[in-house]
PDB file of C-alpha atoms in Angstrom:
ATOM      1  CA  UNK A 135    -135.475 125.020 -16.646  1.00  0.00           C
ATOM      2  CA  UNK A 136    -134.822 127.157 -19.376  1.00  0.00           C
ATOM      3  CA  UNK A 137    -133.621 125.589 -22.926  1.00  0.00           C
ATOM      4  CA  UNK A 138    -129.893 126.505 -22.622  1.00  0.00           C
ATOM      5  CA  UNK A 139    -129.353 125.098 -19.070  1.00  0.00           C
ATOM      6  CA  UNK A 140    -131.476 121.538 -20.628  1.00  0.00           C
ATOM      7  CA  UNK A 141    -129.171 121.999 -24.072  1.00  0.00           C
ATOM      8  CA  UNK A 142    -125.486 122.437 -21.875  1.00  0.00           C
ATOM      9  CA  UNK A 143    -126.511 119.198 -20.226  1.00  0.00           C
ATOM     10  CA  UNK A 144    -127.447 117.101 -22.944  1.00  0.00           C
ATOM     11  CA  UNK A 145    -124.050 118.850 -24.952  1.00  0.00           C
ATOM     12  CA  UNK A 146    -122.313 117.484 -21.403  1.00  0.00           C
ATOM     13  CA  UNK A 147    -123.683 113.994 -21.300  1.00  0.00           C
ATOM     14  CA  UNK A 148    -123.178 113.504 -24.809  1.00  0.00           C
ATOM     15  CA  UNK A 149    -119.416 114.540 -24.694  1.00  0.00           C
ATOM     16  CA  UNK A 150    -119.096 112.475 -21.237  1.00  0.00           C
ATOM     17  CA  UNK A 151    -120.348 109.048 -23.014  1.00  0.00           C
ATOM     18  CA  UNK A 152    -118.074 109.750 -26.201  1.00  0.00           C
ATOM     19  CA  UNK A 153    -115.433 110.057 -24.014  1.00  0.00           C
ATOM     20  CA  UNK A 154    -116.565 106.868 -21.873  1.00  0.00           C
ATOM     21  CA  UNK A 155    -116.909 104.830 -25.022  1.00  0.00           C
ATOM     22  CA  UNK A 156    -113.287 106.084 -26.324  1.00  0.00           C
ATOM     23  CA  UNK A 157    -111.261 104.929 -23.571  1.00  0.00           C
ATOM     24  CA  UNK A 158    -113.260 101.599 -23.260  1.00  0.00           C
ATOM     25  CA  UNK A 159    -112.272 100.802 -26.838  1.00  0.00           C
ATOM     26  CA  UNK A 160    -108.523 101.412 -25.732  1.00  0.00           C
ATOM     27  CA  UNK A 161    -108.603  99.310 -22.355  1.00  0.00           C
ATOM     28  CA  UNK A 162    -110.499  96.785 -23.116  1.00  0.00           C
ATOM     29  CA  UNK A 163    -109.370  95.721 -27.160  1.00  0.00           C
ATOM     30  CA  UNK A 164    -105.454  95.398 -27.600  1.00  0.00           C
ATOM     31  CA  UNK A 165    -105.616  94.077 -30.647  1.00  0.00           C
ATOM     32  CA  UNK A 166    -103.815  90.991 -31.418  1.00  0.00           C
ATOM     33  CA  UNK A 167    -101.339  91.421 -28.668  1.00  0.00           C
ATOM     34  CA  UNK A 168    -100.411  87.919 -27.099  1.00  0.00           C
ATOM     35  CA  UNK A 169    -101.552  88.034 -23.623  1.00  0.00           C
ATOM     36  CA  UNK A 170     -99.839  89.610 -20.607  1.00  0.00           C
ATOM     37  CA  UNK A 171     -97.692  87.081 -19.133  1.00  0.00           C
ATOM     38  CA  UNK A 172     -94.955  89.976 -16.856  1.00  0.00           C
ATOM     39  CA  UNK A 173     -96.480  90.524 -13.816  1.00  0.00           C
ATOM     40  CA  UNK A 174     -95.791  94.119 -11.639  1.00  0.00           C
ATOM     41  CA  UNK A 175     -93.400  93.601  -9.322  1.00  0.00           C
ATOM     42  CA  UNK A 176     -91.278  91.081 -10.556  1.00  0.00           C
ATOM     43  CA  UNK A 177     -88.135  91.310 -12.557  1.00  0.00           C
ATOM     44  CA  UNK A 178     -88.528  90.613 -16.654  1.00  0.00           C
ATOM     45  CA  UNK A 179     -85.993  90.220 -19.380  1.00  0.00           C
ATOM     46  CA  UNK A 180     -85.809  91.420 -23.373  1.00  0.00           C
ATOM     47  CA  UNK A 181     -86.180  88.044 -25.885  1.00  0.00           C
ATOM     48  CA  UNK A 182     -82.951  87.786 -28.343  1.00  0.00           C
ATOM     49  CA  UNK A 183     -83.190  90.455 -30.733  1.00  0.00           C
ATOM     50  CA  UNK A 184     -83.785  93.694 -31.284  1.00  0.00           C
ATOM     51  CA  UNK A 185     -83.748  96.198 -27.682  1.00  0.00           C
ATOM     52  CA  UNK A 186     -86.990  97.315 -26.048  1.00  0.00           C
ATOM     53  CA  UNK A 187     -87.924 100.886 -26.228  1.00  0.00           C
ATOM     54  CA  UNK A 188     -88.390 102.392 -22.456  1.00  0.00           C
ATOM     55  CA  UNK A 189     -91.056 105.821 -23.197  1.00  0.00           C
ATOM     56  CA  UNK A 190     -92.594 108.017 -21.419  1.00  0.00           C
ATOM     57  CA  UNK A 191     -96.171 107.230 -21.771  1.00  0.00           C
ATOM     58  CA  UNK A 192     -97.436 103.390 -22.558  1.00  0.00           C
ATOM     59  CA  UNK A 193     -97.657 104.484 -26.105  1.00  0.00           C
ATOM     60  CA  UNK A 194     -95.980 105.563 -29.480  1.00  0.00           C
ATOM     61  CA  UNK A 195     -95.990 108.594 -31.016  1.00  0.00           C
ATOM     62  CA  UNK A 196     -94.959 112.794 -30.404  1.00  0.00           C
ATOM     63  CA  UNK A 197     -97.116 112.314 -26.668  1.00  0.00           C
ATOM     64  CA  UNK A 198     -94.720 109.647 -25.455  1.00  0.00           C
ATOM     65  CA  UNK A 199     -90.631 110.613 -25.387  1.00  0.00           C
ATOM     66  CA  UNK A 200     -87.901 107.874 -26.050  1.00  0.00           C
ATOM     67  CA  UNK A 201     -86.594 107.314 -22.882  1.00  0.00           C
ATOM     68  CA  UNK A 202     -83.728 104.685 -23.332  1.00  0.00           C
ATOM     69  CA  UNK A 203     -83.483 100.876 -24.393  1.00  0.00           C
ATOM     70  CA  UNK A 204     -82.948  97.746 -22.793  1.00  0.00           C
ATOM     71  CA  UNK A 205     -80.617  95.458 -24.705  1.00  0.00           C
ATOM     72  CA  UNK A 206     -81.385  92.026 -25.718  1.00  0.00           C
ATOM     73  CA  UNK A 207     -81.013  90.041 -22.841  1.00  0.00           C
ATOM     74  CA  UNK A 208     -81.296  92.716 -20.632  1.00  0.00           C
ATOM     75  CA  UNK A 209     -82.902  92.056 -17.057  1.00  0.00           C
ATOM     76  CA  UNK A 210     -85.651  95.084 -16.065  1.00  0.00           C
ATOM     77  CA  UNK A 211     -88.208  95.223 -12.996  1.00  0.00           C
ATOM     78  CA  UNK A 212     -91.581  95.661 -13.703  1.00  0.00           C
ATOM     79  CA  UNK A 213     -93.077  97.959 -10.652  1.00  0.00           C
ATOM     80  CA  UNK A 214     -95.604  97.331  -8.762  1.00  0.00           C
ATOM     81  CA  UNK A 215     -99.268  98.342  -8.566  1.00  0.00           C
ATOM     82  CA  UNK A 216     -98.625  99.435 -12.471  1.00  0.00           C
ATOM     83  CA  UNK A 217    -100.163  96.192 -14.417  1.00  0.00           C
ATOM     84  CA  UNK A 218    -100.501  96.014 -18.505  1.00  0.00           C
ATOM     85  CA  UNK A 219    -101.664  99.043 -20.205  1.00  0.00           C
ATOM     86  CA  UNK A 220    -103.300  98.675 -23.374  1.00  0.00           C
ATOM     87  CA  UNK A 221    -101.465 101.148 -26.171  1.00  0.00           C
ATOM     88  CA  UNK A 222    -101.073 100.751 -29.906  1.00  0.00           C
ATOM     89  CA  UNK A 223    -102.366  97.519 -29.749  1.00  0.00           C
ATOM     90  CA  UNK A 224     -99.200  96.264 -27.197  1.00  0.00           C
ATOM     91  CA  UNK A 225     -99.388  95.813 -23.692  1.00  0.00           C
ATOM     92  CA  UNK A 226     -97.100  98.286 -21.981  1.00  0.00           C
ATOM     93  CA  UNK A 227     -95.856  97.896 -18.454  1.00  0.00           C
ATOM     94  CA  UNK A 228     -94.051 100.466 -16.516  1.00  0.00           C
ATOM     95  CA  UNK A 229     -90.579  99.278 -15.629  1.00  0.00           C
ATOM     96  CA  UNK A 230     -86.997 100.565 -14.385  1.00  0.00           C
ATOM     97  CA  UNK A 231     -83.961  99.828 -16.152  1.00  0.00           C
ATOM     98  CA  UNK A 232     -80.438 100.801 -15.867  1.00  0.00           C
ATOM     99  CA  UNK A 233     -81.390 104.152 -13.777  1.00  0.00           C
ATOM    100  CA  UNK A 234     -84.157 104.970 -15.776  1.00  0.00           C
ATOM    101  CA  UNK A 235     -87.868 104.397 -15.348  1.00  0.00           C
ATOM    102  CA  UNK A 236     -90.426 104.129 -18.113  1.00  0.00           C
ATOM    103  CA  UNK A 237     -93.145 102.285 -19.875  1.00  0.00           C
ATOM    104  CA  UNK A 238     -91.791  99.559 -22.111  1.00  0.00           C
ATOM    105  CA  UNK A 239     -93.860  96.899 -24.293  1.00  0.00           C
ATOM    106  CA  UNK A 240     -94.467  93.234 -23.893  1.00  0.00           C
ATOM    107  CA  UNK A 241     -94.757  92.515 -26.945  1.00  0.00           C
ATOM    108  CA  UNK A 242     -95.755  93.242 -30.775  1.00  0.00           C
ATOM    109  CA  UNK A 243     -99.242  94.098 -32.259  1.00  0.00           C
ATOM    110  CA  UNK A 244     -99.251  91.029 -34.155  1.00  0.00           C
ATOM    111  CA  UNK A 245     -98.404  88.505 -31.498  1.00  0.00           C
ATOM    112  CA  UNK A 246     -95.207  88.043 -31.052  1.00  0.00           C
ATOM    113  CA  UNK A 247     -93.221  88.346 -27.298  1.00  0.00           C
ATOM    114  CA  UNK A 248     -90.232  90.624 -27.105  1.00  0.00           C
ATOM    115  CA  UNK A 249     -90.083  90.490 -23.227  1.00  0.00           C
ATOM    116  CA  UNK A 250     -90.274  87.226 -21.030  1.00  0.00           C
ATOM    117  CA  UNK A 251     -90.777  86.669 -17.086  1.00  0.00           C
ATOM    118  CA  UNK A 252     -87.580  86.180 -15.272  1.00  0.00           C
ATOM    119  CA  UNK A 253     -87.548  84.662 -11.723  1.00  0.00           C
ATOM    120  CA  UNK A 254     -90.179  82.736 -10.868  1.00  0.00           C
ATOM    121  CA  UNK A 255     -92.302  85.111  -7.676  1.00  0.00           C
ATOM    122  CA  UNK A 256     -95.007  82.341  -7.760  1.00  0.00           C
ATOM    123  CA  UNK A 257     -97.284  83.986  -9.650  1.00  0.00           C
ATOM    124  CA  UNK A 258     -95.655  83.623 -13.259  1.00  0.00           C
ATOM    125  CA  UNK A 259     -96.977  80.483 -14.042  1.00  0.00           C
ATOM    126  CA  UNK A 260    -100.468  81.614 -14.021  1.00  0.00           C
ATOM    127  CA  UNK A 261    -100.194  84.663 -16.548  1.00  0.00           C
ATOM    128  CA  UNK A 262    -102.518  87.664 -15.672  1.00  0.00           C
ATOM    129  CA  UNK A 263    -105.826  87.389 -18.034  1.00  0.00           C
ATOM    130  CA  UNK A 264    -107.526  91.064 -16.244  1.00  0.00           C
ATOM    131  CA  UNK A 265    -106.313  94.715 -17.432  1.00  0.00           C
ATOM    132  CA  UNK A 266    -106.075  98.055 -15.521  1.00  0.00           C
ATOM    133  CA  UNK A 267    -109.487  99.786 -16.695  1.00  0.00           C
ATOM    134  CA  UNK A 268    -111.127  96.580 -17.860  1.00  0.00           C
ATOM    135  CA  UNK A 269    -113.886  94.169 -15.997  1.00  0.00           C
ATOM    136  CA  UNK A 270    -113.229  90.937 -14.639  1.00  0.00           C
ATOM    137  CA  UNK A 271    -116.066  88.631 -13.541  1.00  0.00           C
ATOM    138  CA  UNK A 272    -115.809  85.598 -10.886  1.00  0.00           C
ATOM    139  CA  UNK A 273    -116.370  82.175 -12.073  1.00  0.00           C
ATOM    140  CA  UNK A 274    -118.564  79.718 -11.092  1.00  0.00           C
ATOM    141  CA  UNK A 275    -118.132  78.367  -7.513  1.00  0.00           C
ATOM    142  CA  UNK A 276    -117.151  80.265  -4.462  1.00  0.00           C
ATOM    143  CA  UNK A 277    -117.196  84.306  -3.864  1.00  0.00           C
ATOM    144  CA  UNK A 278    -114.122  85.837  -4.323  1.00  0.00           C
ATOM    145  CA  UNK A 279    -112.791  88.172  -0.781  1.00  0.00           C
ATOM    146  CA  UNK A 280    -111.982  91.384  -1.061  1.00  0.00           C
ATOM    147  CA  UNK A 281    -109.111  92.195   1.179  1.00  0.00           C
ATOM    148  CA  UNK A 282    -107.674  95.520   2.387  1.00  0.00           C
ATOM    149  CA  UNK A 283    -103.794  94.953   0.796  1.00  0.00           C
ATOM    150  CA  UNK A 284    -102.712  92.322  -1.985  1.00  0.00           C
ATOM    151  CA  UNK A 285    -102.025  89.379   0.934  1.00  0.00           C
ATOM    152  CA  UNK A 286    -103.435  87.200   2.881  1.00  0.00           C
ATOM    153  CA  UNK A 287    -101.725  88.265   5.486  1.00  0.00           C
ATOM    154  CA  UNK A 288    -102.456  89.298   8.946  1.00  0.00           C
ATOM    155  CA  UNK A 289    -102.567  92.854   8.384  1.00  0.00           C
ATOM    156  CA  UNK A 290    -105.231  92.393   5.162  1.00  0.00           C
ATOM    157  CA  UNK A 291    -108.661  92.781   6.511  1.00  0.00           C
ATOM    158  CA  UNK A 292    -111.646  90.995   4.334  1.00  0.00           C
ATOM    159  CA  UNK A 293    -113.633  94.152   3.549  1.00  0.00           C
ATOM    160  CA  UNK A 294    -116.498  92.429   0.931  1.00  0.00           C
ATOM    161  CA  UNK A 295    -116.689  89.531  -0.759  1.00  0.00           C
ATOM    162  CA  UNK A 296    -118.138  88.991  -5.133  1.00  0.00           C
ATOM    163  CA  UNK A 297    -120.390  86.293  -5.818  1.00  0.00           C
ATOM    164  CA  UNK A 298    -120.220  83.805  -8.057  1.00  0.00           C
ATOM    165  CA  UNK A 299    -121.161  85.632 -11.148  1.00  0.00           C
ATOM    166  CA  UNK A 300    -120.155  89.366  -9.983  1.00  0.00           C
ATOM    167  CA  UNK A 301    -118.859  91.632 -12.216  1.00  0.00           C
ATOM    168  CA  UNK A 302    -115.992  93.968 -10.830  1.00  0.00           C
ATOM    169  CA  UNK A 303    -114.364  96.653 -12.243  1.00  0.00           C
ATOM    170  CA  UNK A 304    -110.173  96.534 -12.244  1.00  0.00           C
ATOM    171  CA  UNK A 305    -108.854  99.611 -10.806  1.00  0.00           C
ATOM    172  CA  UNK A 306    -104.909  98.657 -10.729  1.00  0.00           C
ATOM    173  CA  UNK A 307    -102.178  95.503 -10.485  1.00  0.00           C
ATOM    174  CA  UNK A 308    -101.701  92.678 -10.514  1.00  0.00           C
ATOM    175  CA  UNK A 309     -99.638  92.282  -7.338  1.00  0.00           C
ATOM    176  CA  UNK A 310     -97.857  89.178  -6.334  1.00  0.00           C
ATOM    177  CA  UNK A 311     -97.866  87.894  -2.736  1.00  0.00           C
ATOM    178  CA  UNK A 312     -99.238  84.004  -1.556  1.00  0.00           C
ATOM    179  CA  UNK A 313     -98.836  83.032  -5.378  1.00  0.00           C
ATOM    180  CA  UNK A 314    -101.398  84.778  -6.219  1.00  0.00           C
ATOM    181  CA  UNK A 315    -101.942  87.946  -8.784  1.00  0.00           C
ATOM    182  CA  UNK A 316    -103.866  90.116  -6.754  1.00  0.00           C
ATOM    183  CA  UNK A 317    -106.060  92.843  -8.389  1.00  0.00           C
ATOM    184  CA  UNK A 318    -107.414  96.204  -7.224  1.00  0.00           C
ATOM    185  CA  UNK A 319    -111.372  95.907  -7.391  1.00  0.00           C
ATOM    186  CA  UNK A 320    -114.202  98.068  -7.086  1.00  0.00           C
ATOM    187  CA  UNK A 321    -117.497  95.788  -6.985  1.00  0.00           C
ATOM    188  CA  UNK A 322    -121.026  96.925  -5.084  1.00  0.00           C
ATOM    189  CA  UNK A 323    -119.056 100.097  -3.536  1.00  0.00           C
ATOM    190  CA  UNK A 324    -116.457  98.109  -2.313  1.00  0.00           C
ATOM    191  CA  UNK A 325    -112.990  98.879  -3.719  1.00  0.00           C
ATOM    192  CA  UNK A 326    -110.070  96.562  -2.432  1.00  0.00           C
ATOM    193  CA  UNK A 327    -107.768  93.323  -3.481  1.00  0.00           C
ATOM    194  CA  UNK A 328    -109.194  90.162  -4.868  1.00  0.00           C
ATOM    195  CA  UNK A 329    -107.470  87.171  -6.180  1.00  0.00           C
ATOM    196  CA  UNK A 330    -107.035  86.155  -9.840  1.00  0.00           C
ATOM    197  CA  UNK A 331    -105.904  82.787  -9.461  1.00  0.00           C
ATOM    198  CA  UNK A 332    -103.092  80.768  -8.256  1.00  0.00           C
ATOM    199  CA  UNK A 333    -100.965  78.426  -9.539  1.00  0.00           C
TER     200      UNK A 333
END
C-alpha cells in the first residue's frame, strides 16, 4: 500500500468516529429534559398554557420549518414506530394535528412538561425510559424475547432472546400492544421487538 491509499483511510476513519461520537452526544444526553412519558401511537394533549410548536424536523432552528401549533388543551396523536427524539435538549415526538403532521416537543430543556398522555392504551403508566439511537440493557433475572412485530400475538414469531445483562442497541418505538412498550432491537445480529416493561 502506498502512503496516500494508508493516509485516505486513516482521514476516513477519523471523520467516521467524529461523526459516531457527534450523534451519540445528541441521542443519548437530552439535557435536563424530564423524561419521556407520550408513548407513539397513542393520542397526547398540550398542558394549560402557551401552544406547542408542530416543525418539520425534531429540532429548532433555520433546518426545521414552523409547521403549525396545537392550542392549549389541544388533543394530538403521537404516530407510531416514531418514539422520542432527542433535539435541543427536548424530547420531540412526531405527531399529527389538525391535518398537519410534524415533530412537536414534550417538554422544556429545563424540566418542565408542556404535553401530557391522554387515554390510557395500557402502556402510559409505565413511561418509556429507552430512546431511538440509544442502548438499553436487560436487568437482572430472565432474558428478554425478541419477537418478529411489537405483540405477543400469534402472528409474532420469537426470533432471539438477550440475557440477563445484554446490551441492545434501540433502533425505533416504543409501540404499545399487551401493555407493554415494545422496542425495536438489534442485539448479537438479531434485530426485532423486545419488551420494556409493563405495568
Amino acid at each position: 500500500m502506498n502512503f496516500r491509499v494508508i493516509f485516505s483511510i486513516v482521514l476516513l476513519l477519523t471523520l467516521l468516529v467524529g461523526a459516531g461520537v457527534s450523534s451519540a452526544q445528541t441521542s443519548f444526553v437530552c439535557g435536563s429534559a424530564p423524561a419521556p412519558r407520550l408513548v407513539a401511537g397513542s393520542q397526547g394533549r398540550v398542558t394549560p398554557g402557551l401552544p406547542n410548536v408542530i416543525r418539520s424536523q425534531p429540532f429548532r432552528g433555520s433546518g426545521s420549518a414552523n409547521l403549525g401549533q396545537i392550542p392549549a388543551g389541544g388533543v394530538f396523536t403521537a404516530l407510531a414506530g416514531y418514539g422520542p427524539q432527542c433535539g435541543d435538549g427536548m424530547y420531540w415526538y412526531l405527531v399529527t394535528y389538525n391535518g398537519i403532521t410534524g415533530w412537536t416537543p414534550e417538554g422544556s430543556a429545563d424540566g418542565a412538561y408542556w404535553t401530557e398522555p391522554l387515554g390510557a392504551t395500557g402502556c402510559t403508566t409505565v413511561s418509556p425510559r429507552l430512546s431511538i439511537g440509544g442502548q438499553g440493557r436487560v436487568t437482572p433475572g430472565l432474558p428478554n424475547v425478541i419477537r418478529s412485530q411489537p405483540s405477543r400475538a400469534s402472528g409474532s414469531l420469537i426470533i432471539g432472546l438477550i440475557p440477563a445483562g445484554g446490551v441492545f442497541n434501540v433502533l425505533n418505538g416504543p409501540s404499545c400492544s399487551d401493555s407493554i412498550n415494545w422496542w425495536l432491537a438489534s442485539y448479537n445480529g438479531v434485530t426485532g421487538w423486545t419488551g420494556e416493561g409493563q405495568g
